[in-house]
JSON list of C-alpha atoms in Angstrom, two decimals:
[
{"chain": "A", "resi": 1, "resn": "GLU", "atom": "CA", "xyz": [-39.22, 63.25, -62.73]},
{"chain": "A", "resi": 2, "resn": "LEU", "atom": "CA", "xyz": [-37.17, 60.63, -61.54]},
{"chain": "A", "resi": 3, "resn": "VAL", "atom": "CA", "xyz": [-39.58, 58.01, -63.25]},
{"chain": "A", "resi": 4, "resn": "GLU", "atom": "CA", "xyz": [-39.59, 59.76, -66.16]},
{"chain": "A", "resi": 5, "resn": "GLY", "atom": "CA", "xyz": [-36.08, 60.11, -66.77]},
{"chain": "A", "resi": 6, "resn": "LEU", "atom": "CA", "xyz": [-35.74, 55.84, -66.61]},
{"chain": "A", "resi": 7, "resn": "LYS", "atom": "CA", "xyz": [-38.16, 56.07, -69.53]},
{"chain": "A", "resi": 8, "resn": "PRO", "atom": "CA", "xyz": [-40.14, 52.52, -68.38]},
{"chain": "A", "resi": 9, "resn": "ASP", "atom": "CA", "xyz": [-42.26, 50.54, -70.51]},
{"chain": "A", "resi": 10, "resn": "SER", "atom": "CA", "xyz": [-44.53, 49.71, -67.92]},
{"chain": "A", "resi": 11, "resn": "VAL", "atom": "CA", "xyz": [-45.25, 51.02, -64.20]},
{"chain": "A", "resi": 12, "resn": "LEU", "atom": "CA", "xyz": [-46.56, 49.11, -61.21]},
{"chain": "A", "resi": 13, "resn": "VAL", "atom": "CA", "xyz": [-48.01, 51.44, -58.24]},
{"chain": "A", "resi": 14, "resn": "LEU", "atom": "CA", "xyz": [-47.86, 49.09, -55.27]},
{"chain": "A", "resi": 15, "resn": "GLY", "atom": "CA", "xyz": [-51.23, 50.53, -53.32]},
{"chain": "A", "resi": 16, "resn": "ASP", "atom": "CA", "xyz": [-52.20, 53.63, -51.15]},
{"chain": "A", "resi": 17, "resn": "THR", "atom": "CA", "xyz": [-52.54, 55.52, -54.50]},
{"chain": "A", "resi": 18, "resn": "ALA", "atom": "CA", "xyz": [-53.22, 58.82, -52.42]},
{"chain": "A", "resi": 19, "resn": "TYR", "atom": "CA", "xyz": [-53.81, 60.18, -48.67]},
{"chain": "A", "resi": 20, "resn": "GLU", "atom": "CA", "xyz": [-55.54, 59.66, -46.31]},
{"chain": "A", "resi": 21, "resn": "GLU", "atom": "CA", "xyz": [-58.36, 58.89, -48.38]},
{"chain": "A", "resi": 22, "resn": "VAL", "atom": "CA", "xyz": [-58.34, 57.84, -52.49]},
{"chain": "A", "resi": 23, "resn": "THR", "atom": "CA", "xyz": [-60.78, 60.32, -53.37]},
{"chain": "A", "resi": 24, "resn": "PRO", "atom": "CA", "xyz": [-61.72, 62.18, -56.61]},
{"chain": "A", "resi": 25, "resn": "ASP", "atom": "CA", "xyz": [-60.03, 65.02, -54.93]},
{"chain": "A", "resi": 26, "resn": "SER", "atom": "CA", "xyz": [-57.22, 63.30, -53.13]},
{"chain": "A", "resi": 27, "resn": "LEU", "atom": "CA", "xyz": [-56.43, 61.40, -56.83]},
{"chain": "A", "resi": 28, "resn": "LYS", "atom": "CA", "xyz": [-56.11, 64.79, -58.38]},
{"chain": "A", "resi": 29, "resn": "VAL", "atom": "CA", "xyz": [-52.71, 64.92, -56.49]},
{"chain": "A", "resi": 30, "resn": "TYR", "atom": "CA", "xyz": [-51.45, 61.52, -57.83]},
{"chain": "A", "resi": 31, "resn": "ASP", "atom": "CA", "xyz": [-53.08, 62.42, -61.41]},
{"chain": "A", "resi": 32, "resn": "ALA", "atom": "CA", "xyz": [-50.70, 65.87, -61.02]},
{"chain": "A", "resi": 33, "resn": "SER", "atom": "CA", "xyz": [-47.65, 64.05, -61.04]},
{"chain": "A", "resi": 34, "resn": "TRP", "atom": "CA", "xyz": [-47.77, 60.03, -61.54]},
{"chain": "A", "resi": 35, "resn": "GLY", "atom": "CA", "xyz": [-50.80, 60.46, -63.55]},
{"chain": "A", "resi": 36, "resn": "ARG", "atom": "CA", "xyz": [-48.39, 61.20, -66.54]},
{"chain": "A", "resi": 37, "resn": "PHE", "atom": "CA", "xyz": [-47.37, 57.62, -66.67]},
{"chain": "A", "resi": 38, "resn": "LEU", "atom": "CA", "xyz": [-51.04, 56.45, -66.28]},
{"chain": "A", "resi": 39, "resn": "ASP", "atom": "CA", "xyz": [-50.92, 54.96, -70.25]},
{"chain": "A", "resi": 40, "resn": "ARG", "atom": "CA", "xyz": [-48.33, 52.19, -68.86]},
{"chain": "A", "resi": 41, "resn": "THR", "atom": "CA", "xyz": [-49.32, 51.86, -65.46]},
{"chain": "A", "resi": 42, "resn": "HIS", "atom": "CA", "xyz": [-51.10, 49.01, -63.74]},
{"chain": "A", "resi": 43, "resn": "ALA", "atom": "CA", "xyz": [-52.13, 49.64, -60.09]},
{"chain": "A", "resi": 44, "resn": "VAL", "atom": "CA", "xyz": [-52.28, 47.50, -56.91]},
{"chain": "A", "resi": 45, "resn": "VAL", "atom": "CA", "xyz": [-55.19, 48.29, -54.21]},
{"chain": "A", "resi": 46, "resn": "GLY", "atom": "CA", "xyz": [-53.94, 48.59, -50.62]},
{"chain": "A", "resi": 47, "resn": "ASN", "atom": "CA", "xyz": [-55.44, 49.39, -47.25]},
{"chain": "A", "resi": 48, "resn": "HIS", "atom": "CA", "xyz": [-55.84, 53.54, -48.22]},
{"chain": "A", "resi": 49, "resn": "GLU", "atom": "CA", "xyz": [-58.23, 52.65, -51.09]},
{"chain": "A", "resi": 50, "resn": "TYR", "atom": "CA", "xyz": [-60.87, 51.30, -48.84]},
{"chain": "A", "resi": 51, "resn": "TYR", "atom": "CA", "xyz": [-60.70, 54.55, -46.05]},
{"chain": "A", "resi": 52, "resn": "GLY", "atom": "CA", "xyz": [-64.11, 56.50, -46.01]},
{"chain": "A", "resi": 53, "resn": "ASN", "atom": "CA", "xyz": [-66.51, 55.56, -49.02]},
{"chain": "A", "resi": 54, "resn": "GLY", "atom": "CA", "xyz": [-64.39, 52.87, -49.89]},
{"chain": "A", "resi": 55, "resn": "PRO", "atom": "CA", "xyz": [-62.25, 52.12, -53.22]},
{"chain": "A", "resi": 56, "resn": "ASP", "atom": "CA", "xyz": [-65.09, 53.47, -56.21]},
{"chain": "A", "resi": 57, "resn": "ALA", "atom": "CA", "xyz": [-62.47, 56.37, -56.68]},
{"chain": "A", "resi": 58, "resn": "TYR", "atom": "CA", "xyz": [-59.81, 54.22, -57.17]},
{"chain": "A", "resi": 59, "resn": "TRP", "atom": "CA", "xyz": [-61.43, 51.87, -59.81]},
{"chain": "A", "resi": 60, "resn": "ASP", "atom": "CA", "xyz": [-63.01, 55.10, -61.55]},
{"chain": "A", "resi": 61, "resn": "TYR", "atom": "CA", "xyz": [-59.54, 56.43, -62.00]},
{"chain": "A", "resi": 62, "resn": "PHE", "atom": "CA", "xyz": [-57.61, 53.37, -62.96]},
{"chain": "A", "resi": 63, "resn": "GLY", "atom": "CA", "xyz": [-60.57, 51.46, -64.44]},
{"chain": "A", "resi": 64, "resn": "ASP", "atom": "CA", "xyz": [-58.96, 48.12, -65.86]},
{"chain": "A", "resi": 65, "resn": "ARG", "atom": "CA", "xyz": [-55.69, 48.81, -65.32]},
{"chain": "A", "resi": 66, "resn": "ALA", "atom": "CA", "xyz": [-56.74, 47.79, -61.49]},
{"chain": "A", "resi": 67, "resn": "GLY", "atom": "CA", "xyz": [-58.53, 44.26, -62.27]},
{"chain": "A", "resi": 68, "resn": "HIS", "atom": "CA", "xyz": [-62.22, 44.30, -62.20]},
{"chain": "A", "resi": 69, "resn": "ARG", "atom": "CA", "xyz": [-64.14, 46.36, -59.99]},
{"chain": "A", "resi": 70, "resn": "GLY", "atom": "CA", "xyz": [-64.47, 45.21, -56.47]},
{"chain": "A", "resi": 71, "resn": "GLU", "atom": "CA", "xyz": [-61.85, 42.25, -57.08]},
{"chain": "A", "resi": 72, "resn": "GLY", "atom": "CA", "xyz": [-58.23, 43.82, -57.25]},
{"chain": "A", "resi": 73, "resn": "TRP", "atom": "CA", "xyz": [-56.65, 40.49, -58.85]},
{"chain": "A", "resi": 74, "resn": "TYR", "atom": "CA", "xyz": [-55.42, 39.95, -62.15]},
{"chain": "A", "resi": 75, "resn": "SER", "atom": "CA", "xyz": [-52.92, 39.30, -64.66]},
{"chain": "A", "resi": 76, "resn": "TYR", "atom": "CA", "xyz": [-51.02, 40.53, -67.70]},
{"chain": "A", "resi": 77, "resn": "ASP", "atom": "CA", "xyz": [-47.71, 40.15, -69.52]},
{"chain": "A", "resi": 78, "resn": "VAL", "atom": "CA", "xyz": [-44.54, 42.43, -69.81]},
{"chain": "A", "resi": 79, "resn": "GLY", "atom": "CA", "xyz": [-42.19, 40.93, -72.38]},
{"chain": "A", "resi": 80, "resn": "ALA", "atom": "CA", "xyz": [-41.49, 37.45, -71.82]},
{"chain": "A", "resi": 81, "resn": "TRP", "atom": "CA", "xyz": [-42.85, 37.74, -68.14]},
{"chain": "A", "resi": 82, "resn": "HIS", "atom": "CA", "xyz": [-46.00, 37.04, -66.55]},
{"chain": "A", "resi": 83, "resn": "VAL", "atom": "CA", "xyz": [-47.27, 39.43, -63.66]},
{"chain": "A", "resi": 84, "resn": "VAL", "atom": "CA", "xyz": [-50.13, 38.86, -61.37]},
{"chain": "A", "resi": 85, "resn": "VAL", "atom": "CA", "xyz": [-51.50, 41.28, -58.86]},
{"chain": "A", "resi": 86, "resn": "LEU", "atom": "CA", "xyz": [-53.58, 40.18, -56.04]},
{"chain": "A", "resi": 87, "resn": "ASN", "atom": "CA", "xyz": [-55.78, 42.25, -53.50]},
{"chain": "A", "resi": 88, "resn": "SER", "atom": "CA", "xyz": [-54.28, 41.49, -49.99]},
{"chain": "A", "resi": 89, "resn": "GLU", "atom": "CA", "xyz": [-56.64, 43.60, -47.87]},
{"chain": "A", "resi": 90, "resn": "CYS", "atom": "CA", "xyz": [-58.23, 40.62, -46.55]},
{"chain": "A", "resi": 91, "resn": "ALA", "atom": "CA", "xyz": [-60.99, 42.27, -44.13]},
{"chain": "A", "resi": 92, "resn": "ALA", "atom": "CA", "xyz": [-62.47, 43.26, -47.45]},
{"chain": "A", "resi": 93, "resn": "VAL", "atom": "CA", "xyz": [-61.87, 39.93, -50.10]},
{"chain": "A", "resi": 94, "resn": "ASP", "atom": "CA", "xyz": [-61.93, 36.76, -49.46]},
{"chain": "A", "resi": 95, "resn": "CYS", "atom": "CA", "xyz": [-58.03, 35.63, -48.88]},
{"chain": "A", "resi": 96, "resn": "ASP", "atom": "CA", "xyz": [-58.46, 31.98, -48.02]},
{"chain": "A", "resi": 97, "resn": "PRO", "atom": "CA", "xyz": [-57.02, 29.15, -49.81]},
{"chain": "A", "resi": 98, "resn": "ASP", "atom": "CA", "xyz": [-60.17, 27.75, -51.07]},
{"chain": "A", "resi": 99, "resn": "GLY", "atom": "CA", "xyz": [-61.39, 31.33, -51.73]},
{"chain": "A", "resi": 100, "resn": "GLU", "atom": "CA", "xyz": [-62.46, 33.16, -55.35]},
{"chain": "A", "resi": 101, "resn": "GLN", "atom": "CA", "xyz": [-58.76, 35.36, -55.29]},
{"chain": "A", "resi": 102, "resn": "LEU", "atom": "CA", "xyz": [-56.90, 32.26, -54.64]},
{"chain": "A", "resi": 103, "resn": "GLN", "atom": "CA", "xyz": [-58.73, 29.73, -56.61]},
{"chain": "A", "resi": 104, "resn": "TRP", "atom": "CA", "xyz": [-58.67, 32.17, -59.75]},
{"chain": "A", "resi": 105, "resn": "LEU", "atom": "CA", "xyz": [-54.32, 32.80, -58.75]},
{"chain": "A", "resi": 106, "resn": "ALA", "atom": "CA", "xyz": [-54.04, 29.01, -59.05]},
{"chain": "A", "resi": 107, "resn": "ASP", "atom": "CA", "xyz": [-55.68, 28.53, -62.14]},
{"chain": "A", "resi": 108, "resn": "ASP", "atom": "CA", "xyz": [-53.91, 31.73, -63.41]},
{"chain": "A", "resi": 109, "resn": "LEU", "atom": "CA", "xyz": [-50.48, 30.19, -62.69]},
{"chain": "A", "resi": 110, "resn": "LYS", "atom": "CA", "xyz": [-51.28, 26.80, -63.81]},
{"chain": "A", "resi": 111, "resn": "SER", "atom": "CA", "xyz": [-52.15, 28.27, -67.50]},
{"chain": "A", "resi": 112, "resn": "ASN", "atom": "CA", "xyz": [-49.12, 30.35, -67.52]},
{"chain": "A", "resi": 113, "resn": "SER", "atom": "CA", "xyz": [-46.28, 29.45, -69.71]},
{"chain": "A", "resi": 114, "resn": "ALA", "atom": "CA", "xyz": [-44.22, 32.43, -69.46]},
{"chain": "A", "resi": 115, "resn": "ARG", "atom": "CA", "xyz": [-40.14, 30.99, -68.06]},
{"chain": "A", "resi": 116, "resn": "CYS", "atom": "CA", "xyz": [-40.46, 34.10, -65.32]},
{"chain": "A", "resi": 117, "resn": "THR", "atom": "CA", "xyz": [-43.24, 35.40, -63.38]},
{"chain": "A", "resi": 118, "resn": "LEU", "atom": "CA", "xyz": [-43.81, 38.46, -60.59]},
{"chain": "A", "resi": 119, "resn": "ALA", "atom": "CA", "xyz": [-46.26, 38.90, -58.15]},
{"chain": "A", "resi": 120, "resn": "ALA", "atom": "CA", "xyz": [-47.32, 42.36, -56.54]},
{"chain": "A", "resi": 121, "resn": "PHE", "atom": "CA", "xyz": [-50.22, 43.09, -53.49]},
{"chain": "A", "resi": 122, "resn": "HIS", "atom": "CA", "xyz": [-49.86, 45.70, -50.89]},
{"chain": "A", "resi": 123, "resn": "ARG", "atom": "CA", "xyz": [-49.22, 43.92, -47.52]},
{"chain": "A", "resi": 124, "resn": "PRO", "atom": "CA", "xyz": [-45.58, 42.18, -47.49]},
{"chain": "A", "resi": 125, "resn": "ARG", "atom": "CA", "xyz": [-45.51, 38.73, -45.60]},
{"chain": "A", "resi": 126, "resn": "PHE", "atom": "CA", "xyz": [-41.96, 39.72, -44.42]},
{"chain": "A", "resi": 127, "resn": "SER", "atom": "CA", "xyz": [-41.20, 43.39, -43.12]},
{"chain": "A", "resi": 128, "resn": "SER", "atom": "CA", "xyz": [-38.53, 44.43, -40.81]},
{"chain": "A", "resi": 129, "resn": "GLY", "atom": "CA", "xyz": [-40.66, 47.93, -40.75]},
{"chain": "A", "resi": 130, "resn": "ASP", "atom": "CA", "xyz": [-41.53, 49.42, -37.52]},
{"chain": "A", "resi": 131, "resn": "GLU", "atom": "CA", "xyz": [-45.24, 49.86, -38.34]},
{"chain": "A", "resi": 132, "resn": "TYR", "atom": "CA", "xyz": [-46.53, 46.57, -39.58]},
{"chain": "A", "resi": 133, "resn": "GLY", "atom": "CA", "xyz": [-43.66, 44.22, -39.70]},
{"chain": "A", "resi": 134, "resn": "ASP", "atom": "CA", "xyz": [-44.52, 40.39, -40.99]},
{"chain": "A", "resi": 135, "resn": "ASP", "atom": "CA", "xyz": [-48.17, 39.93, -42.16]},
{"chain": "A", "resi": 136, "resn": "GLU", "atom": "CA", "xyz": [-49.33, 36.62, -41.60]},
{"chain": "A", "resi": 137, "resn": "SER", "atom": "CA", "xyz": [-53.15, 37.02, -43.46]},
{"chain": "A", "resi": 138, "resn": "VAL", "atom": "CA", "xyz": [-50.97, 36.98, -46.85]},
{"chain": "A", "resi": 139, "resn": "SER", "atom": "CA", "xyz": [-49.51, 33.75, -46.05]},
{"chain": "A", "resi": 140, "resn": "GLY", "atom": "CA", "xyz": [-52.20, 31.78, -48.23]},
{"chain": "A", "resi": 141, "resn": "MET", "atom": "CA", "xyz": [-50.93, 33.80, -51.22]},
{"chain": "A", "resi": 142, "resn": "TRP", "atom": "CA", "xyz": [-47.38, 33.53, -50.48]},
{"chain": "A", "resi": 143, "resn": "GLN", "atom": "CA", "xyz": [-47.80, 29.99, -50.53]},
{"chain": "A", "resi": 144, "resn": "THR", "atom": "CA", "xyz": [-49.63, 29.51, -53.79]},
{"chain": "A", "resi": 145, "resn": "LEU", "atom": "CA", "xyz": [-47.20, 31.57, -55.55]},
{"chain": "A", "resi": 146, "resn": "GLN", "atom": "CA", "xyz": [-43.86, 29.94, -54.45]},
{"chain": "A", "resi": 147, "resn": "ASP", "atom": "CA", "xyz": [-45.49, 26.42, -55.08]},
{"chain": "A", "resi": 148, "resn": "ALA", "atom": "CA", "xyz": [-46.30, 27.62, -58.61]},
{"chain": "A", "resi": 149, "resn": "GLY", "atom": "CA", "xyz": [-42.46, 28.65, -58.76]},
{"chain": "A", "resi": 150, "resn": "VAL", "atom": "CA", "xyz": [-43.17, 32.26, -59.07]},
{"chain": "A", "resi": 151, "resn": "ASP", "atom": "CA", "xyz": [-39.77, 34.18, -59.06]},
{"chain": "A", "resi": 152, "resn": "VAL", "atom": "CA", "xyz": [-40.45, 37.88, -57.69]},
{"chain": "A", "resi": 153, "resn": "VAL", "atom": "CA", "xyz": [-42.80, 39.59, -55.05]},
{"chain": "A", "resi": 154, "resn": "LEU", "atom": "CA", "xyz": [-43.19, 43.27, -54.89]},
{"chain": "A", "resi": 155, "resn": "ASN", "atom": "CA", "xyz": [-44.89, 44.79, -51.98]},
{"chain": "A", "resi": 156, "resn": "GLY", "atom": "CA", "xyz": [-45.61, 48.39, -50.08]},
{"chain": "A", "resi": 157, "resn": "HIS", "atom": "CA", "xyz": [-47.92, 49.25, -47.29]},
{"chain": "A", "resi": 158, "resn": "GLU", "atom": "CA", "xyz": [-44.35, 50.16, -45.01]},
{"chain": "A", "resi": 159, "resn": "HIS", "atom": "CA", "xyz": [-43.05, 53.38, -45.80]},
{"chain": "A", "resi": 160, "resn": "SER", "atom": "CA", "xyz": [-39.66, 52.20, -46.35]},
{"chain": "A", "resi": 161, "resn": "TYR", "atom": "CA", "xyz": [-37.67, 49.93, -48.65]},
{"chain": "A", "resi": 162, "resn": "GLU", "atom": "CA", "xyz": [-36.31, 46.42, -48.05]},
{"chain": "A", "resi": 163, "resn": "ARG", "atom": "CA", "xyz": [-35.34, 43.47, -50.14]},
{"chain": "A", "resi": 164, "resn": "PHE", "atom": "CA", "xyz": [-35.24, 40.21, -48.95]},
{"chain": "A", "resi": 165, "resn": "ALA", "atom": "CA", "xyz": [-33.42, 37.24, -50.00]},
{"chain": "A", "resi": 166, "resn": "PRO", "atom": "CA", "xyz": [-35.51, 34.24, -51.61]},
{"chain": "A", "resi": 167, "resn": "GLN", "atom": "CA", "xyz": [-37.25, 32.49, -49.30]},
{"chain": "A", "resi": 168, "resn": "ARG", "atom": "CA", "xyz": [-40.38, 30.18, -48.68]},
{"chain": "A", "resi": 169, "resn": "ASP", "atom": "CA", "xyz": [-43.30, 31.22, -46.46]},
{"chain": "A", "resi": 170, "resn": "SER", "atom": "CA", "xyz": [-41.96, 29.10, -43.67]},
{"chain": "A", "resi": 171, "resn": "GLY", "atom": "CA", "xyz": [-38.86, 31.70, -43.25]},
{"chain": "A", "resi": 172, "resn": "ARG", "atom": "CA", "xyz": [-36.53, 28.89, -44.75]},
{"chain": "A", "resi": 173, "resn": "ALA", "atom": "CA", "xyz": [-34.51, 31.19, -47.20]},
{"chain": "A", "resi": 174, "resn": "THR", "atom": "CA", "xyz": [-33.98, 28.76, -50.53]},
{"chain": "A", "resi": 175, "resn": "ALA", "atom": "CA", "xyz": [-32.78, 30.12, -54.28]},
{"chain": "A", "resi": 176, "resn": "GLU", "atom": "CA", "xyz": [-34.21, 27.03, -55.31]},
{"chain": "A", "resi": 177, "resn": "ASP", "atom": "CA", "xyz": [-38.08, 27.04, -54.54]},
{"chain": "A", "resi": 178, "resn": "GLY", "atom": "CA", "xyz": [-38.21, 30.38, -52.67]},
{"chain": "A", "resi": 179, "resn": "MET", "atom": "CA", "xyz": [-39.20, 33.95, -54.14]},
{"chain": "A", "resi": 180, "resn": "ALA", "atom": "CA", "xyz": [-37.41, 37.24, -53.48]},
{"chain": "A", "resi": 181, "resn": "GLU", "atom": "CA", "xyz": [-39.31, 40.03, -51.62]},
{"chain": "A", "resi": 182, "resn": "PHE", "atom": "CA", "xyz": [-39.13, 43.67, -52.30]},
{"chain": "A", "resi": 183, "resn": "VAL", "atom": "CA", "xyz": [-40.63, 46.29, -50.63]},
{"chain": "A", "resi": 184, "resn": "VAL", "atom": "CA", "xyz": [-41.19, 49.38, -52.32]},
{"chain": "A", "resi": 185, "resn": "GLY", "atom": "CA", "xyz": [-43.08, 51.79, -50.10]},
{"chain": "A", "resi": 186, "resn": "THR", "atom": "CA", "xyz": [-41.13, 55.27, -51.04]},
{"chain": "A", "resi": 187, "resn": "GLY", "atom": "CA", "xyz": [-43.21, 56.64, -53.35]},
{"chain": "A", "resi": 188, "resn": "GLY", "atom": "CA", "xyz": [-43.94, 59.91, -51.41]},
{"chain": "A", "resi": 189, "resn": "ARG", "atom": "CA", "xyz": [-45.94, 60.18, -48.36]},
{"chain": "A", "resi": 190, "resn": "ASP", "atom": "CA", "xyz": [-43.58, 59.82, -45.76]},
{"chain": "A", "resi": 191, "resn": "LEU", "atom": "CA", "xyz": [-40.62, 57.55, -44.38]},
{"chain": "A", "resi": 192, "resn": "ARG", "atom": "CA", "xyz": [-40.69, 55.48, -41.64]},
{"chain": "A", "resi": 193, "resn": "GLY", "atom": "CA", "xyz": [-38.18, 53.82, -39.34]},
{"chain": "A", "resi": 194, "resn": "PHE", "atom": "CA", "xyz": [-37.34, 49.97, -39.09]},
{"chain": "A", "resi": 195, "resn": "GLY", "atom": "CA", "xyz": [-37.46, 47.61, -36.10]},
{"chain": "A", "resi": 196, "resn": "ASP", "atom": "CA", "xyz": [-35.66, 44.52, -35.32]},
{"chain": "A", "resi": 197, "resn": "GLU", "atom": "CA", "xyz": [-34.11, 42.96, -38.46]},
{"chain": "A", "resi": 198, "resn": "LYS", "atom": "CA", "xyz": [-35.95, 39.79, -40.00]},
{"chain": "A", "resi": 199, "resn": "PRO", "atom": "CA", "xyz": [-34.33, 37.01, -40.82]},
{"chain": "A", "resi": 200, "resn": "ASN", "atom": "CA", "xyz": [-33.24, 36.91, -45.19]},
{"chain": "A", "resi": 201, "resn": "SER", "atom": "CA", "xyz": [-33.51, 40.68, -44.89]},
{"chain": "A", "resi": 202, "resn": "GLU", "atom": "CA", "xyz": [-30.40, 41.76, -47.23]},
{"chain": "A", "resi": 203, "resn": "VAL", "atom": "CA", "xyz": [-31.13, 45.67, -47.80]},
{"chain": "A", "resi": 204, "resn": "ARG", "atom": "CA", "xyz": [-32.85, 48.47, -45.69]},
{"chain": "A", "resi": 205, "resn": "TRP", "atom": "CA", "xyz": [-33.42, 51.73, -46.84]},
{"chain": "A", "resi": 206, "resn": "ASN", "atom": "CA", "xyz": [-35.24, 55.08, -45.33]},
{"chain": "A", "resi": 207, "resn": "SER", "atom": "CA", "xyz": [-33.44, 58.05, -45.69]},
{"chain": "A", "resi": 208, "resn": "SER", "atom": "CA", "xyz": [-34.76, 59.02, -49.06]},
{"chain": "A", "resi": 209, "resn": "PHE", "atom": "CA", "xyz": [-37.64, 58.59, -51.41]},
{"chain": "A", "resi": 210, "resn": "GLY", "atom": "CA", "xyz": [-37.33, 56.51, -54.75]},
{"chain": "A", "resi": 211, "resn": "VAL", "atom": "CA", "xyz": [-38.55, 53.80, -57.12]},
{"chain": "A", "resi": 212, "resn": "LEU", "atom": "CA", "xyz": [-37.11, 50.55, -58.29]},
{"chain": "A", "resi": 213, "resn": "ALA", "atom": "CA", "xyz": [-36.46, 49.66, -61.35]},
{"chain": "A", "resi": 214, "resn": "LEU", "atom": "CA", "xyz": [-36.60, 45.82, -62.91]},
{"chain": "A", "resi": 215, "resn": "THR", "atom": "CA", "xyz": [-35.05, 45.09, -66.13]},
{"chain": "A", "resi": 216, "resn": "LEU", "atom": "CA", "xyz": [-37.34, 41.68, -67.23]},
{"chain": "A", "resi": 217, "resn": "GLN", "atom": "CA", "xyz": [-35.24, 39.59, -69.14]},
{"chain": "A", "resi": 218, "resn": "PRO", "atom": "CA", "xyz": [-36.10, 36.37, -70.50]},
{"chain": "A", "resi": 219, "resn": "ASP", "atom": "CA", "xyz": [-34.50, 33.91, -68.20]},
{"chain": "A", "resi": 220, "resn": "ARG", "atom": "CA", "xyz": [-33.63, 36.41, -65.34]},
{"chain": "A", "resi": 221, "resn": "TYR", "atom": "CA", "xyz": [-34.14, 40.28, -63.77]},
{"chain": "A", "resi": 222, "resn": "ASP", "atom": "CA", "xyz": [-32.05, 43.05, -62.77]},
{"chain": "A", "resi": 223, "resn": "TRP", "atom": "CA", "xyz": [-32.84, 45.39, -60.01]},
{"chain": "A", "resi": 224, "resn": "ARG", "atom": "CA", "xyz": [-32.05, 48.54, -58.83]},
{"chain": "A", "resi": 225, "resn": "PHE", "atom": "CA", "xyz": [-33.40, 51.37, -56.29]},
{"chain": "A", "resi": 226, "resn": "HIS", "atom": "CA", "xyz": [-32.97, 54.90, -57.44]},
{"chain": "A", "resi": 227, "resn": "ALA", "atom": "CA", "xyz": [-33.26, 57.46, -54.52]},
{"chain": "A", "resi": 228, "resn": "THR", "atom": "CA", "xyz": [-33.80, 60.88, -55.02]},
{"chain": "A", "resi": 229, "resn": "ASP", "atom": "CA", "xyz": [-30.68, 61.84, -53.12]},
{"chain": "A", "resi": 230, "resn": "GLY", "atom": "CA", "xyz": [-29.13, 60.15, -55.91]},
{"chain": "A", "resi": 231, "resn": "ALA", "atom": "CA", "xyz": [-27.73, 57.78, -53.09]},
{"chain": "A", "resi": 232, "resn": "ASP", "atom": "CA", "xyz": [-26.09, 54.34, -54.46]},
{"chain": "A", "resi": 233, "resn": "VAL", "atom": "CA", "xyz": [-28.68, 52.06, -52.20]},
{"chain": "A", "resi": 234, "resn": "ASP", "atom": "CA", "xyz": [-29.33, 48.74, -53.79]},
{"chain": "A", "resi": 235, "resn": "GLU", "atom": "CA", "xyz": [-28.66, 46.67, -57.31]},
{"chain": "A", "resi": 236, "resn": "GLY", "atom": "CA", "xyz": [-28.09, 43.28, -58.48]},
{"chain": "A", "resi": 237, "resn": "SER", "atom": "CA", "xyz": [-29.33, 40.39, -60.94]},
{"chain": "A", "resi": 238, "resn": "ALA", "atom": "CA", "xyz": [-30.93, 36.86, -60.61]},
{"chain": "A", "resi": 239, "resn": "ALA", "atom": "CA", "xyz": [-32.14, 34.12, -62.65]},
{"chain": "A", "resi": 240, "resn": "CYS", "atom": "CA", "xyz": [-35.39, 33.01, -62.77]},
{"chain": "A", "resi": 241, "resn": "ARG", "atom": "CA", "xyz": [-36.29, 29.93, -60.59]}
]
């Protein structure tokens, strides 16, 4: 109902679309709620899509809105922005810099002429969450994205909300050649805690569910986290690099 009230042009689901396994039955629960936005949804594959019998049910449900079956990496445009979606389940797909996925990514970003670019994948490179924390397995993705001038990264996985200042894979904060990261795992399963605050973490929230709304303008973006309890959590604006 919160999303419906925002009237978004596009909805990006950041993985783990159903629990505990993504099956035809569990996706009926997703379809009864989030499914009302399916005509404007793009999906990111997460670890729970691979549980049980694997991600077939996920691709059966989302179709081309989740990329080619078995891959999970693809791109599309929203207004003046270019969006790249990646598969961060590196035990199932090749995440090496010379592998098929990152070679595709480098080619896609090279051919992209948009001023502003957003990337999304499930596992966050940086996180203060107490369940997983930083994930170095996606370091190659982060480096490829940062070197191509990508502006924003969206992740899930941790069941909380966190925003990081623009930074490089090394953890060095820099607005000139770093990427802002939003971890948005507040879509409805449960909420989890935080461990030690990581460098460059600017906002952390785990007191209610909610969604992140992005307004993508030709040369900048605005953000606001909308909490289900109406709390004033986080909002701001930033220019593209």
